[in-house]
XYZ file of N, CA, C and O in Angstrom:
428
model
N -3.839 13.739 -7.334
C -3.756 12.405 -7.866
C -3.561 11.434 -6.717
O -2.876 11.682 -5.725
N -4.349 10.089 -6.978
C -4.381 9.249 -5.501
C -3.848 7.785 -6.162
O -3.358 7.773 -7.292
N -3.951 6.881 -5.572
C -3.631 5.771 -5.768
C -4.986 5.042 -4.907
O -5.374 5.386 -3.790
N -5.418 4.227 -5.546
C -6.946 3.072 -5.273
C -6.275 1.949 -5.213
O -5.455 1.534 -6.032
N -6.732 1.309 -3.941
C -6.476 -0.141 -3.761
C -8.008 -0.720 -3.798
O -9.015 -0.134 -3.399
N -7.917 -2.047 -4.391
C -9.170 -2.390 -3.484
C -8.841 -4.157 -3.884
O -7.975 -4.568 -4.658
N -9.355 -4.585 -3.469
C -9.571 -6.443 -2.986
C -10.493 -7.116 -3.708
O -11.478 -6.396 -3.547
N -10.844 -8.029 -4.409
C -12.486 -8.450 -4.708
C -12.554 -9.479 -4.937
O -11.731 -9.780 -5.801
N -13.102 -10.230 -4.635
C -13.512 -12.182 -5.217
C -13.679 -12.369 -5.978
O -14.126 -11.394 -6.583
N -13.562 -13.662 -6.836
C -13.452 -14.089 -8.060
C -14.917 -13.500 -8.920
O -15.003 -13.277 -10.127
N -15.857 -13.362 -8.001
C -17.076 -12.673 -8.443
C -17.137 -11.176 -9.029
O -17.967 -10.781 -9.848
N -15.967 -10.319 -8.380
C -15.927 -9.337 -8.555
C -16.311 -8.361 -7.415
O -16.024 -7.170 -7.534
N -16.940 -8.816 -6.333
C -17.624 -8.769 -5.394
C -16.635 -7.634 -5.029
O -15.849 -7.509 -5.968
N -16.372 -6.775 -4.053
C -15.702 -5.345 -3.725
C -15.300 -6.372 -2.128
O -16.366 -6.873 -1.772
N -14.393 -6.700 -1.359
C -14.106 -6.690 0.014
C -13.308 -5.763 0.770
O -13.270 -5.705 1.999
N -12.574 -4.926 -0.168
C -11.646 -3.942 0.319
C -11.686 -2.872 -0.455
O -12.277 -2.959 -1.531
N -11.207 -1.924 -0.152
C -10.665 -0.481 -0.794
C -10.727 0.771 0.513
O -11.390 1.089 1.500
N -9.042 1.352 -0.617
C -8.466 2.331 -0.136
C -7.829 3.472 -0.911
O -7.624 3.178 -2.089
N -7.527 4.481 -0.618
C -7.117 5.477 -1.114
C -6.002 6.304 -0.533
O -6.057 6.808 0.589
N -4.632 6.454 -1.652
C -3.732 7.163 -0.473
C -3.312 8.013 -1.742
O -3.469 7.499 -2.850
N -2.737 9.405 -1.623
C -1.790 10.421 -2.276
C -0.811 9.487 -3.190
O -0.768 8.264 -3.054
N -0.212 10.045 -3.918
C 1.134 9.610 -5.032
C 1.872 10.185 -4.127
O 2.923 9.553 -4.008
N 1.813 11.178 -3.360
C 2.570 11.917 -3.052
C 3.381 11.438 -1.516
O 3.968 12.078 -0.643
N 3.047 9.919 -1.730
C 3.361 8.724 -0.546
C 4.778 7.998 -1.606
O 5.702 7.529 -0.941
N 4.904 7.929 -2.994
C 5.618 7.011 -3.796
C 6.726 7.373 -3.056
O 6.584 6.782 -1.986
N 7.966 8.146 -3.016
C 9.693 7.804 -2.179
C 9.481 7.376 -1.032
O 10.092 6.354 -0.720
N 8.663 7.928 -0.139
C 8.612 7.249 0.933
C 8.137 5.139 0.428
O 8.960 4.236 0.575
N 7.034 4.974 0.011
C 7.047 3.879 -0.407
C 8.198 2.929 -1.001
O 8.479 1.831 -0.523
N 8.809 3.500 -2.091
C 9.989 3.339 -2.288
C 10.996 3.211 -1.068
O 11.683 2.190 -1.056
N 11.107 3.813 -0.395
C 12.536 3.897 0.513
C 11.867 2.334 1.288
O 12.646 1.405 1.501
N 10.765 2.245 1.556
C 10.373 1.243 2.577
C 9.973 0.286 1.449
O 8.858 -0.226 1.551
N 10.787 -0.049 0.305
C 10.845 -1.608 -0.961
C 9.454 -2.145 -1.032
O 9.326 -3.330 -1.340
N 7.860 -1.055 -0.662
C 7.030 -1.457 -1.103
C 6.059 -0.275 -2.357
O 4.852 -0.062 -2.468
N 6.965 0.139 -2.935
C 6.280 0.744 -4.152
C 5.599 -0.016 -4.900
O 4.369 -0.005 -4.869
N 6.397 -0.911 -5.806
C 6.123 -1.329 -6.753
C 4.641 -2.477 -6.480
O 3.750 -2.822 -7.256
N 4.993 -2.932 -4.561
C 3.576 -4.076 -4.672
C 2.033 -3.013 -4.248
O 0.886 -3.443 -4.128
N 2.388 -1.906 -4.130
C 1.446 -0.822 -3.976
C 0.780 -0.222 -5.030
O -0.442 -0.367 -5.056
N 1.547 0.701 -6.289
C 1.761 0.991 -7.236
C 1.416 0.127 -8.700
O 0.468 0.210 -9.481
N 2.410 -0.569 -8.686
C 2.412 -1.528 -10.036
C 2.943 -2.814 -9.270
O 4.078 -3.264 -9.111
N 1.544 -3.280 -8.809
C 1.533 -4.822 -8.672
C 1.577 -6.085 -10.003
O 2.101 -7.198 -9.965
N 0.968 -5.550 -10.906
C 0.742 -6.277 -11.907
C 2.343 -6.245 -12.922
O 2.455 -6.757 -14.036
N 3.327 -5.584 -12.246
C 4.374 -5.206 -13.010
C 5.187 -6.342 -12.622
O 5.609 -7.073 -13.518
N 5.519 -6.641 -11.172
C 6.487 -7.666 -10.901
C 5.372 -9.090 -10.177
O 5.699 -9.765 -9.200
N 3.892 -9.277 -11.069
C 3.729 -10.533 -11.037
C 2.857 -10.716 -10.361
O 2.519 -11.899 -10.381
N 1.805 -9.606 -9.206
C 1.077 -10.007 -8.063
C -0.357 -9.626 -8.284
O -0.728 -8.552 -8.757
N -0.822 -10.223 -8.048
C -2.201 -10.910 -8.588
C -3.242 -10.713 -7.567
O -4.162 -9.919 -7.762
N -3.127 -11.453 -6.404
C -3.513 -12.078 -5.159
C -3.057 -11.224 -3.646
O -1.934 -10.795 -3.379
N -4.282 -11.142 -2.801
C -3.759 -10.353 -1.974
C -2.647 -11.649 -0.823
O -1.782 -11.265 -0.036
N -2.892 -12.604 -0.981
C -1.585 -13.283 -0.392
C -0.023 -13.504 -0.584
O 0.769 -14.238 0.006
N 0.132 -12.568 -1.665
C 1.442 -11.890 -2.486
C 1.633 -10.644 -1.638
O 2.783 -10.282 -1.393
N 0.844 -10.125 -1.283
C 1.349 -8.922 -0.805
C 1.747 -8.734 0.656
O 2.284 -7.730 1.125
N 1.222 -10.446 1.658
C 1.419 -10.007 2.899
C 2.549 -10.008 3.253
O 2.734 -9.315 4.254
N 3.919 -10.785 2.628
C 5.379 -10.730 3.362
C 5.483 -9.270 2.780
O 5.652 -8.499 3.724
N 5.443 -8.550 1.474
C 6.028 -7.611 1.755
C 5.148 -6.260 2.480
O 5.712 -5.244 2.885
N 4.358 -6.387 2.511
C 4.089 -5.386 3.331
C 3.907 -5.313 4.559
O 3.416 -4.409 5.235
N 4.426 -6.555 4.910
C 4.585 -6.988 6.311
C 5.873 -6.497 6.486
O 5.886 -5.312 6.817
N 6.825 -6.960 6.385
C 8.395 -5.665 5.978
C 8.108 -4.599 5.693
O 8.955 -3.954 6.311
N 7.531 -3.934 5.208
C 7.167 -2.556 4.889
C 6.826 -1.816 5.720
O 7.413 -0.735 5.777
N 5.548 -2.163 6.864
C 5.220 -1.849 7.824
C 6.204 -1.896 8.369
O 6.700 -0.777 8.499
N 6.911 -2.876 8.880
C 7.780 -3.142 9.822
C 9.112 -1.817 9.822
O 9.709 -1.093 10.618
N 9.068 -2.024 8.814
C 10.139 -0.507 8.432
C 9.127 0.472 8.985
O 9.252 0.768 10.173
N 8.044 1.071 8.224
C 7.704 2.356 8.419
C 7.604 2.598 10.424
O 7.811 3.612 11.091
N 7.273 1.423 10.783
C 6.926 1.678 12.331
C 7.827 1.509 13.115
O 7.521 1.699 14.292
N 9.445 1.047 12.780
C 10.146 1.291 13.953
C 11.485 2.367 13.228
O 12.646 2.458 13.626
N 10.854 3.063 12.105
C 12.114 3.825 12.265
C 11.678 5.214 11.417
O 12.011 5.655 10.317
N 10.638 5.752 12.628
C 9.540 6.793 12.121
C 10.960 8.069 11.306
O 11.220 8.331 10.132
N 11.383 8.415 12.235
C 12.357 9.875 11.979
C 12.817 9.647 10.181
O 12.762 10.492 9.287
N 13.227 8.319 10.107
C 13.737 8.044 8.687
C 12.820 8.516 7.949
O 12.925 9.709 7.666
N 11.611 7.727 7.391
C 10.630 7.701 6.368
C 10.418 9.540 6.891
O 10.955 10.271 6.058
N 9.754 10.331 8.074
C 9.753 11.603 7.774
C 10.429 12.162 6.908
O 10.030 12.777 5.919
N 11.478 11.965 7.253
C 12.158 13.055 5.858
C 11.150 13.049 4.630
O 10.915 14.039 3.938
N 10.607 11.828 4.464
C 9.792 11.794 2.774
C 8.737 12.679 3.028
O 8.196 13.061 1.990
N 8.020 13.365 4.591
C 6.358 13.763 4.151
C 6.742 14.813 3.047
O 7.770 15.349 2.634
N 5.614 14.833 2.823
C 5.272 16.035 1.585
C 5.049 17.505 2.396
O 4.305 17.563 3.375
N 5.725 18.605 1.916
C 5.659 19.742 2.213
C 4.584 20.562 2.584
O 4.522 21.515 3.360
N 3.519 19.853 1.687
C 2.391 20.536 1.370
C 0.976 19.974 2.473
O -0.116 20.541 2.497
N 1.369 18.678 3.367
C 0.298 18.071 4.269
C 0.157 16.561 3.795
O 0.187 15.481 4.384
N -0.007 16.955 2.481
C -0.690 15.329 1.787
C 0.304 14.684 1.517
O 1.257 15.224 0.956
N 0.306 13.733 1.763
C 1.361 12.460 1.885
C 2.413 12.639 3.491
O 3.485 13.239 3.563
N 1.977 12.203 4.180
C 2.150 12.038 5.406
C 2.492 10.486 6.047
O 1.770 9.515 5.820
N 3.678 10.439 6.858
C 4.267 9.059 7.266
C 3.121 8.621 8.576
O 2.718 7.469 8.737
N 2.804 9.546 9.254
C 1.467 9.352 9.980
C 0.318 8.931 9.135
O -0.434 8.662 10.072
N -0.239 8.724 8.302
C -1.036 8.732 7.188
C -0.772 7.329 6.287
O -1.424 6.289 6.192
N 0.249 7.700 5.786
C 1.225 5.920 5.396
C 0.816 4.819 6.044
O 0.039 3.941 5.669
N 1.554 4.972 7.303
C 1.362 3.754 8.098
C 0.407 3.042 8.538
O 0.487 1.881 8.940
N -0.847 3.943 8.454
C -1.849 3.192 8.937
C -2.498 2.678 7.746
O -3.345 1.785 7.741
N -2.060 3.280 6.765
C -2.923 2.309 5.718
C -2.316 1.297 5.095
O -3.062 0.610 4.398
N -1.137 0.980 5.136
C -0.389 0.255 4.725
C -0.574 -0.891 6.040
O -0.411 -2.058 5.685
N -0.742 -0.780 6.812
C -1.313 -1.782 8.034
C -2.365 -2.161 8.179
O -2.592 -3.100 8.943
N -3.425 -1.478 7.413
C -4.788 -1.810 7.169
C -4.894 -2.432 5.970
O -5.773 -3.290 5.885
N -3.908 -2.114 4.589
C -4.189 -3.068 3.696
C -3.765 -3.986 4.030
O -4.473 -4.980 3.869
N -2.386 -4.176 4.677
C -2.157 -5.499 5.275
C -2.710 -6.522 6.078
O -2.260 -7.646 6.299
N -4.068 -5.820 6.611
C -4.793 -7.032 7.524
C -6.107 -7.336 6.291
O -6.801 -8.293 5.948
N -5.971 -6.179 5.984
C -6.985 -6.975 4.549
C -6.844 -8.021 3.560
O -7.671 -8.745 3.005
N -5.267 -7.891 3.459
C -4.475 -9.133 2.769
C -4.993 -10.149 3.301
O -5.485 -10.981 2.540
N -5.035 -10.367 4.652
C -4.407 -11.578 5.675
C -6.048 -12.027 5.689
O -6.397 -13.173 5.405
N -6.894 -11.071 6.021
C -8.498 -11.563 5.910
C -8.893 -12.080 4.974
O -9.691 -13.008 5.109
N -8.460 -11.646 3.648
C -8.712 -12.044 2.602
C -7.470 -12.491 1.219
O -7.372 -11.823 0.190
N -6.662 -13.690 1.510
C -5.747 -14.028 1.113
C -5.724 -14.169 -0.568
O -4.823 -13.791 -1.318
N -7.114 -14.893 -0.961
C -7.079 -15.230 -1.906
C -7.761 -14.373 -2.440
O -8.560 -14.964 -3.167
N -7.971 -12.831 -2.523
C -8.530 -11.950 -2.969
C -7.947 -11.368 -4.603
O -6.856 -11.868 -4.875
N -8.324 -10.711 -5.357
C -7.943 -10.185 -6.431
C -7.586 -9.205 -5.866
O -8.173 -8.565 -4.994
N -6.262 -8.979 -6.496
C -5.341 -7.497 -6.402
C -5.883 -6.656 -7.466
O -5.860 -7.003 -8.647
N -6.587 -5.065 -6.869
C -6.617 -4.339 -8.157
C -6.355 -2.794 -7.913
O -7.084 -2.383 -7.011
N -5.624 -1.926 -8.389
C -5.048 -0.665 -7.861
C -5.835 -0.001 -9.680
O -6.064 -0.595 -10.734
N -6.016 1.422 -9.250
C -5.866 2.541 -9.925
C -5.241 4.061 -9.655
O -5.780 4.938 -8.980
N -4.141 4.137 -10.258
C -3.353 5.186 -10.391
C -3.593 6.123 -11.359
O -2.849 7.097 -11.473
């Protein structure tokens, strides 16, 4: 089971998408960006310019305090803090490229 991000213009038009494990959610959690990852539409976020402070903190956590978030990888390979971070830094410049984008995830 994965989690789908993707971005799109009022057209519908596709500008982004991504794909990461569930098996990323505590770690997400521990770093207070589950819910804008997960269930954006739960606490209100719409727009990828909602998502850049927090996953700008989010990142910021996952990259200076690697040893922590390890504890969360997954046992099994998939869901990896090496793996995390870069996509959570890549949706984040996708935010920033595209501010006024539609937020749309499938879980």
């Amino acid at each position: 089971m994965s989690l789908d991000v993707w971005l799109e213009d009022e057209a519908g038009e596709e500008l982004y998408s991504r794909n990461i494990t569930h098996n990323l959610c505590e770690m997400a959690d521990q770093a207070g960006i589950y819910k804008c990852l997960w269930r954006p539409e739960e606490i209100g976020i719409t727009h990828a310019r909602q998502l850049i402070d927090p996953l700008d903190s989010g990142v910021a956590l996952l990259a200076t305090q690697k040893a922590r978030f390890e504890k969360f990888n997954s046992p099994n390979g998939w869901g990896m803090w090496e793996h995390f971070l870069p996509f959570c830094a890549d949706y984040l410049q996708a935010c920033r490229d595209h501010p006024d984008a539609l937020i749309r995830v499938s879980r």
